[in-house]
Amino acid sequence: MLGDSVGYEIGRVWGTQIIARPFFDKRRQRLDQAQAFLRERGGYAVFLARWTAFLRAVMPALAGTSRMRYATFLPWNALGGLAWGTAVVAIGFFAGHSYQKVATWFGEGSALAVLAIALVAVLVWHLRRRRKQKA
């Protein structure tokens, strides 16, 4: 949790300068949309990010960059960490000696779950956007 708080603060202080670089110009609109989403409904994203290694590492900085309130970030991050840690310990406890099989399954399973959630989110976003354009 301390490391995530440091990552959040790094994103809050320097994140905007980093994403303002020309390297990110091609994705400017999407970055702006992602930042707006994190500001408005980012608690869920912070919670779900705990379940994949890459997002678990970068989400604190992304949340800080998007100016998500720390009072929103911290409880969702803690809840996600508690849920993830409990799940991993429980799986390890019940798996016993078949650790390698479970580790492989759990890694693939969590990646598939996040992919499914992301696809549903993109579909909902796309449908809402089309509905707004027709109105």
Coordinates of N, CA and C in Angstrom, one line a residue:
M1 N 0.8 -1.2 0.0 CA 0.0 0.0 0.0 C 0.9 1.3 0.0
L2 N 2.0 1.2 0.7 CA 2.9 2.4 0.7 C 3.4 2.6 -0.6
G3 N 3.9 1.6 -1.3 CA 4.4 1.7 -2.7 C 3.4 2.2 -3.6
D4 N 2.1 1.8 -3.5 CA 1.1 2.3 -4.4 C 0.8 3.8 -4.1
S5 N 0.9 4.2 -2.8 CA 0.7 5.6 -2.5 C 1.8 6.5 -3.1
V6 N 3.0 5.9 -3.1 CA 4.2 6.6 -3.7 C 3.9 6.7 -5.2
G7 N 3.5 5.6 -5.8 CA 3.2 5.6 -7.3 C 2.1 6.6 -7.6
Y8 N 1.1 6.7 -6.8 CA 0.0 7.7 -7.0 C 0.6 9.1 -7.0
E9 N 1.4 9.4 -6.0 CA 2.0 10.7 -5.9 C 2.9 11.1 -7.0
I10 N 3.7 10.1 -7.5 CA 4.5 10.3 -8.7 C 3.7 10.7 -9.9
G11 N 2.6 9.9 -10.1 CA 1.7 10.2 -11.2 C 1.1 11.6 -11.0
R12 N 0.7 12.0 -9.8 CA 0.0 13.2 -9.5 C 1.0 14.4 -9.8
V13 N 2.3 14.2 -9.4 CA 3.2 15.3 -9.6 C 3.8 15.4 -11.0
W14 N 4.2 14.3 -11.6 CA 4.9 14.3 -12.8 C 4.2 13.6 -14.0
G15 N 3.1 13.0 -13.7 CA 2.4 12.2 -14.8 C 1.9 13.1 -16.0
T16 N 1.4 14.3 -15.7 CA 1.0 15.2 -16.7 C 2.1 15.6 -17.6
Q17 N 3.3 15.8 -17.1 CA 4.5 16.2 -17.8 C 4.9 15.1 -18.7
I18 N 4.8 13.8 -18.2 CA 5.2 12.7 -19.0 C 4.3 12.5 -20.2
I19 N 3.0 12.5 -20.0 CA 2.1 12.2 -21.1 C 1.9 13.4 -22.0
A20 N 2.5 14.6 -21.7 CA 2.4 15.7 -22.6 C 3.5 15.6 -23.6
R21 N 4.4 14.7 -23.5 CA 5.5 14.5 -24.5 C 4.9 14.2 -25.9
P22 N 5.6 14.5 -26.9 CA 5.1 14.3 -28.3 C 4.9 12.8 -28.6
F23 N 5.6 11.9 -27.9 CA 5.4 10.5 -28.0 C 3.9 10.1 -27.9
F24 N 3.2 10.7 -27.1 CA 1.8 10.4 -26.8 C 0.8 11.2 -27.6
D25 N 1.2 12.0 -28.6 CA 0.3 12.8 -29.3 C -0.7 12.0 -30.1
K26 N -0.3 10.9 -30.7 CA -1.2 10.1 -31.5 C -2.4 9.6 -30.7
R27 N -2.2 9.4 -29.4 CA -3.2 8.9 -28.5 C -3.8 9.9 -27.5
R28 N -3.7 11.2 -27.9 CA -4.1 12.2 -27.0 C -5.6 12.1 -26.6
Q29 N -6.5 11.9 -27.6 CA -7.9 11.9 -27.3 C -8.2 10.7 -26.4
R30 N -7.6 9.6 -26.6 CA -7.9 8.4 -25.8 C -7.3 8.6 -24.4
L31 N -6.2 9.2 -24.3 CA -5.6 9.5 -23.0 C -6.5 10.4 -22.2
D32 N -7.0 11.4 -22.8 CA -7.9 12.3 -22.2 C -9.2 11.6 -21.7
Q33 N -9.7 10.7 -22.6 CA -10.9 9.9 -22.2 C -10.6 9.0 -21.0
A34 N -9.5 8.4 -21.1 CA -9.1 7.4 -20.0 C -8.9 8.2 -18.7
Q35 N -8.3 9.4 -18.7 CA -8.2 10.2 -17.5 C -9.5 10.6 -17.0
A36 N -10.4 11.0 -17.8 CA -11.7 11.4 -17.4 C -12.5 10.3 -16.7
F37 N -12.3 9.1 -17.3 CA -13.0 7.9 -16.8 C -12.4 7.6 -15.4
L38 N -11.1 7.6 -15.2 CA -10.5 7.4 -13.9 C -10.9 8.4 -12.9
R39 N -11.0 9.7 -13.3 CA -11.5 10.7 -12.4 C -12.9 10.4 -11.9
E40 N -13.8 10.0 -12.8 CA -15.2 9.9 -12.5 C -15.6 8.5 -11.9
R41 N -15.1 7.4 -12.5 CA -15.4 6.1 -12.0 C -14.2 5.2 -11.8
G42 N -13.1 5.8 -11.4 CA -11.9 5.0 -11.4 C -11.7 4.1 -10.3
G43 N -12.6 4.1 -9.2 CA -12.5 3.2 -8.1 C -12.5 1.8 -8.6
Y44 N -13.5 1.5 -9.5 CA -13.6 0.1 -10.0 C -12.4 -0.3 -10.8
A45 N -11.8 0.6 -11.6 CA -10.6 0.3 -12.3 C -9.4 0.0 -11.4
V46 N -9.3 0.8 -10.3 CA -8.2 0.6 -9.4 C -8.4 -0.8 -8.7
F47 N -9.6 -1.2 -8.4 CA -9.9 -2.5 -7.8 C -9.5 -3.6 -8.7
L48 N -10.0 -3.5 -10.0 CA -9.7 -4.6 -11.0 C -8.3 -4.6 -11.4
A49 N -7.6 -3.5 -11.3 CA -6.2 -3.5 -11.7 C -5.3 -4.4 -10.8
R50 N -5.8 -4.6 -9.6 CA -5.0 -5.5 -8.6 C -4.9 -6.9 -9.1
W51 N -5.7 -7.3 -10.0 CA -5.8 -8.7 -10.5 C -4.9 -9.0 -11.6
T52 N -4.2 -8.1 -12.2 CA -3.2 -8.3 -13.3 C -1.9 -7.7 -12.9
A53 N -0.8 -8.3 -13.2 CA 0.5 -7.8 -12.8 C 0.8 -6.5 -13.4
F54 N 0.6 -6.3 -14.7 CA 1.0 -5.0 -15.3 C 0.1 -3.9 -14.8
L55 N -1.2 -4.1 -14.7 CA -2.0 -3.0 -14.2 C -1.8 -2.7 -12.8
R56 N -1.5 -3.8 -12.0 CA -1.2 -3.6 -10.6 C 0.0 -2.7 -10.4
A57 N 0.9 -2.8 -11.3 CA 2.1 -1.9 -11.2 C 1.9 -0.5 -11.6
V58 N 1.1 -0.3 -12.7 CA 1.0 1.1 -13.2 C -0.2 1.9 -12.8
M59 N -1.2 1.2 -12.3 CA -2.5 1.9 -11.9 C -2.3 3.0 -10.9
P60 N -1.5 2.9 -9.9 CA -1.4 4.0 -9.0 C -0.9 5.3 -9.7
A61 N 0.1 5.2 -10.5 CA 0.6 6.3 -11.3 C -0.5 6.9 -12.2
L62 N -1.2 6.0 -12.9 CA -2.3 6.4 -13.8 C -3.4 7.2 -13.0
A63 N -3.7 6.7 -11.8 CA -4.7 7.3 -11.0 C -4.3 8.7 -10.5
G64 N -3.0 8.8 -10.2 CA -2.5 10.1 -9.8 C -2.5 11.1 -10.9
T65 N -2.1 10.6 -12.1 CA -2.0 11.4 -13.3 C -3.4 12.0 -13.7
S66 N -4.4 11.1 -13.5 CA -5.8 11.5 -13.9 C -6.4 12.5 -12.8
R67 N -5.7 12.7 -11.8 CA -6.2 13.6 -10.7 C -7.3 13.0 -9.9
M68 N -7.4 11.6 -9.9 CA -8.4 10.9 -9.1 C -8.1 11.4 -7.7
R69 N -9.1 11.6 -6.9 CA -9.0 12.0 -5.5 C -8.3 10.9 -4.8
Y70 N -7.3 11.2 -3.9 CA -6.7 10.2 -3.1 C -7.6 9.5 -2.2
A71 N -8.6 10.2 -1.7 CA -9.7 9.7 -0.9 C -10.5 8.6 -1.6
T72 N -10.5 8.6 -2.9 CA -11.2 7.6 -3.7 C -10.2 6.5 -4.0
F73 N -8.9 6.8 -4.4 CA -7.9 5.8 -4.7 C -7.6 4.9 -3.6
L74 N -7.4 5.4 -2.4 CA -6.9 4.6 -1.3 C -7.8 3.5 -0.9
P75 N -9.1 3.8 -0.6 CA -10.0 2.6 -0.2 C -10.2 1.6 -1.3
W76 N -10.3 2.0 -2.5 CA -10.4 1.0 -3.6 C -9.2 0.2 -3.8
N77 N -8.0 0.8 -3.7 CA -6.8 0.1 -3.7 C -6.6 -0.9 -2.6
A78 N -7.0 -0.4 -1.4 CA -6.9 -1.3 -0.2 C -7.9 -2.5 -0.4
L79 N -9.1 -2.2 -0.8 CA -10.1 -3.3 -1.0 C -9.6 -4.2 -2.1
G80 N -9.1 -3.7 -3.2 CA -8.6 -4.6 -4.2 C -7.4 -5.5 -3.7
G81 N -6.5 -4.8 -3.0 CA -5.4 -5.6 -2.5 C -5.8 -6.6 -1.5
L82 N -6.7 -6.3 -0.6 CA -7.2 -7.3 0.4 C -7.9 -8.4 -0.3
A83 N -8.8 -8.1 -1.3 CA -9.5 -9.2 -2.0 C -8.5 -10.1 -2.8
W84 N -7.6 -9.5 -3.5 CA -6.6 -10.2 -4.3 C -5.7 -11.1 -3.4
G85 N -5.2 -10.5 -2.3 CA -4.4 -11.2 -1.4 C -5.1 -12.4 -0.8
T86 N -6.4 -12.2 -0.4 CA -7.2 -13.2 0.2 C -7.4 -14.4 -0.8
A87 N -7.7 -14.0 -2.0 CA -8.0 -15.0 -3.0 C -6.7 -15.8 -3.3
V88 N -5.6 -15.2 -3.4 CA -4.3 -15.9 -3.7 C -3.9 -16.8 -2.6
V89 N -4.1 -16.4 -1.3 CA -3.8 -17.2 -0.2 C -4.7 -18.4 -0.1
A90 N -6.0 -18.1 -0.3 CA -7.0 -19.2 -0.3 C -6.7 -20.3 -1.4
I91 N -6.4 -19.8 -2.6 CA -6.1 -20.7 -3.7 C -4.9 -21.5 -3.3
G92 N -3.9 -20.9 -2.8 CA -2.7 -21.6 -2.3 C -2.9 -22.6 -1.3
F93 N -3.8 -22.2 -0.3 CA -4.1 -23.1 0.8 C -4.8 -24.4 0.2
F94 N -5.8 -24.2 -0.6 CA -6.6 -25.3 -1.1 C -5.9 -26.1 -2.2
A95 N -5.0 -25.5 -2.9 CA -4.3 -26.2 -3.9 C -3.2 -27.1 -3.4
G96 N -2.6 -26.8 -2.3 CA -1.7 -27.7 -1.7 C -0.5 -27.9 -2.6
H97 N -0.3 -29.2 -3.0 CA 0.9 -29.5 -3.7 C 0.8 -29.3 -5.2
S98 N -0.3 -28.9 -5.7 CA -0.5 -28.7 -7.1 C -0.3 -27.2 -7.4
Y99 N 0.6 -26.6 -6.8 CA 0.8 -25.1 -6.9 C 1.1 -24.7 -8.4
Q100 N 1.9 -25.4 -9.1 CA 2.2 -25.0 -10.5 C 1.0 -25.0 -11.4
K101 N 0.2 -26.0 -11.2 CA -1.0 -26.0 -12.0 C -2.0 -24.9 -11.7
V102 N -2.1 -24.6 -10.4 CA -3.0 -23.5 -10.0 C -2.4 -22.2 -10.4
A103 N -1.1 -22.0 -10.3 CA -0.5 -20.7 -10.6 C -0.7 -20.4 -12.1
T104 N -0.6 -21.4 -13.0 CA -0.8 -21.3 -14.4 C -2.3 -20.9 -14.7
W105 N -3.2 -21.7 -14.0 CA -4.6 -21.5 -14.2 C -5.0 -20.1 -13.7
F106 N -4.5 -19.7 -12.6 CA -4.9 -18.4 -12.0 C -4.4 -17.3 -12.8
G107 N -3.2 -17.4 -13.3 CA -2.7 -16.3 -14.2 C -3.5 -16.2 -15.4
E108 N -3.8 -17.3 -16.1 CA -4.6 -17.2 -17.3 C -6.0 -16.8 -17.0
G109 N -6.6 -17.3 -15.9 CA -8.0 -17.0 -15.5 C -8.2 -15.5 -15.3
S110 N -7.2 -14.9 -14.5 CA -7.4 -13.5 -14.2 C -7.2 -12.7 -15.4
A111 N -6.3 -13.0 -16.3 CA -6.1 -12.3 -17.6 C -7.4 -12.4 -18.4
L112 N -8.0 -13.6 -18.5 CA -9.3 -13.7 -19.3 C -10.4 -12.9 -18.6
A113 N -10.5 -12.9 -17.3 CA -11.5 -12.1 -16.6 C -11.4 -10.6 -16.9
V114 N -10.2 -10.1 -16.8 CA -9.9 -8.7 -17.1 C -10.2 -8.4 -18.6
L115 N -9.8 -9.3 -19.5 CA -10.1 -9.1 -20.9 C -11.6 -9.1 -21.1
A116 N -12.4 -10.0 -20.5 CA -13.8 -10.0 -20.7 C -14.5 -8.7 -20.2
I117 N -14.0 -8.2 -19.0 CA -14.6 -7.0 -18.4 C -14.2 -5.8 -19.3
A118 N -13.0 -5.8 -19.9 CA -12.6 -4.7 -20.8 C -13.5 -4.7 -22.0
L119 N -13.7 -5.9 -22.6 CA -14.5 -6.0 -23.8 C -15.9 -5.5 -23.6
V120 N -16.5 -5.9 -22.4 CA -17.8 -5.4 -22.1 C -17.9 -3.9 -21.9
A121 N -16.9 -3.4 -21.3 CA -16.8 -1.9 -21.1 C -16.7 -1.2 -22.4
V122 N -15.8 -1.7 -23.3 CA -15.7 -1.0 -24.6 C -17.0 -1.1 -25.4
L123 N -17.7 -2.3 -25.3 CA -18.9 -2.4 -26.0 C -20.0 -1.4 -25.5
V124 N -20.1 -1.3 -24.2 CA -21.0 -0.4 -23.6 C -20.7 1.1 -24.0
W125 N -19.4 1.4 -23.9 CA -19.0 2.8 -24.3 C -19.4 3.0 -25.8
H126 N -19.1 2.0 -26.7 CA -19.4 2.2 -28.1 C -20.9 2.4 -28.3
L127 N -21.7 1.6 -27.7 CA -23.1 1.7 -27.8 C -23.7 3.0 -27.3
R128 N -23.1 3.5 -26.2 CA -23.6 4.8 -25.7 C -23.2 5.9 -26.6
R129 N -22.0 5.8 -27.2 CA -21.5 6.8 -28.1 C -22.4 6.9 -29.4
R130 N -22.7 5.7 -29.9 CA -23.6 5.7 -31.1 C -24.9 6.3 -30.8
R131 N -25.4 6.0 -29.6 CA -26.8 6.5 -29.2 C -26.7 8.0 -29.1
K132 N -25.7 8.6 -28.6 CA -25.5 10.0 -28.5 C -25.4 10.6 -29.9
Q133 N -24.7 10.0 -30.8 CA -24.6 10.5 -32.1 C -25.9 10.5 -32.9
K134 N -26.7 9.5 -32.6 CA -28.0 9.5 -33.3 C -29.0 10.5 -32.7
A135 N -28.8 10.9 -31.5 CA -29.8 11.8 -30.8 C -29.6 13.2 -31.3

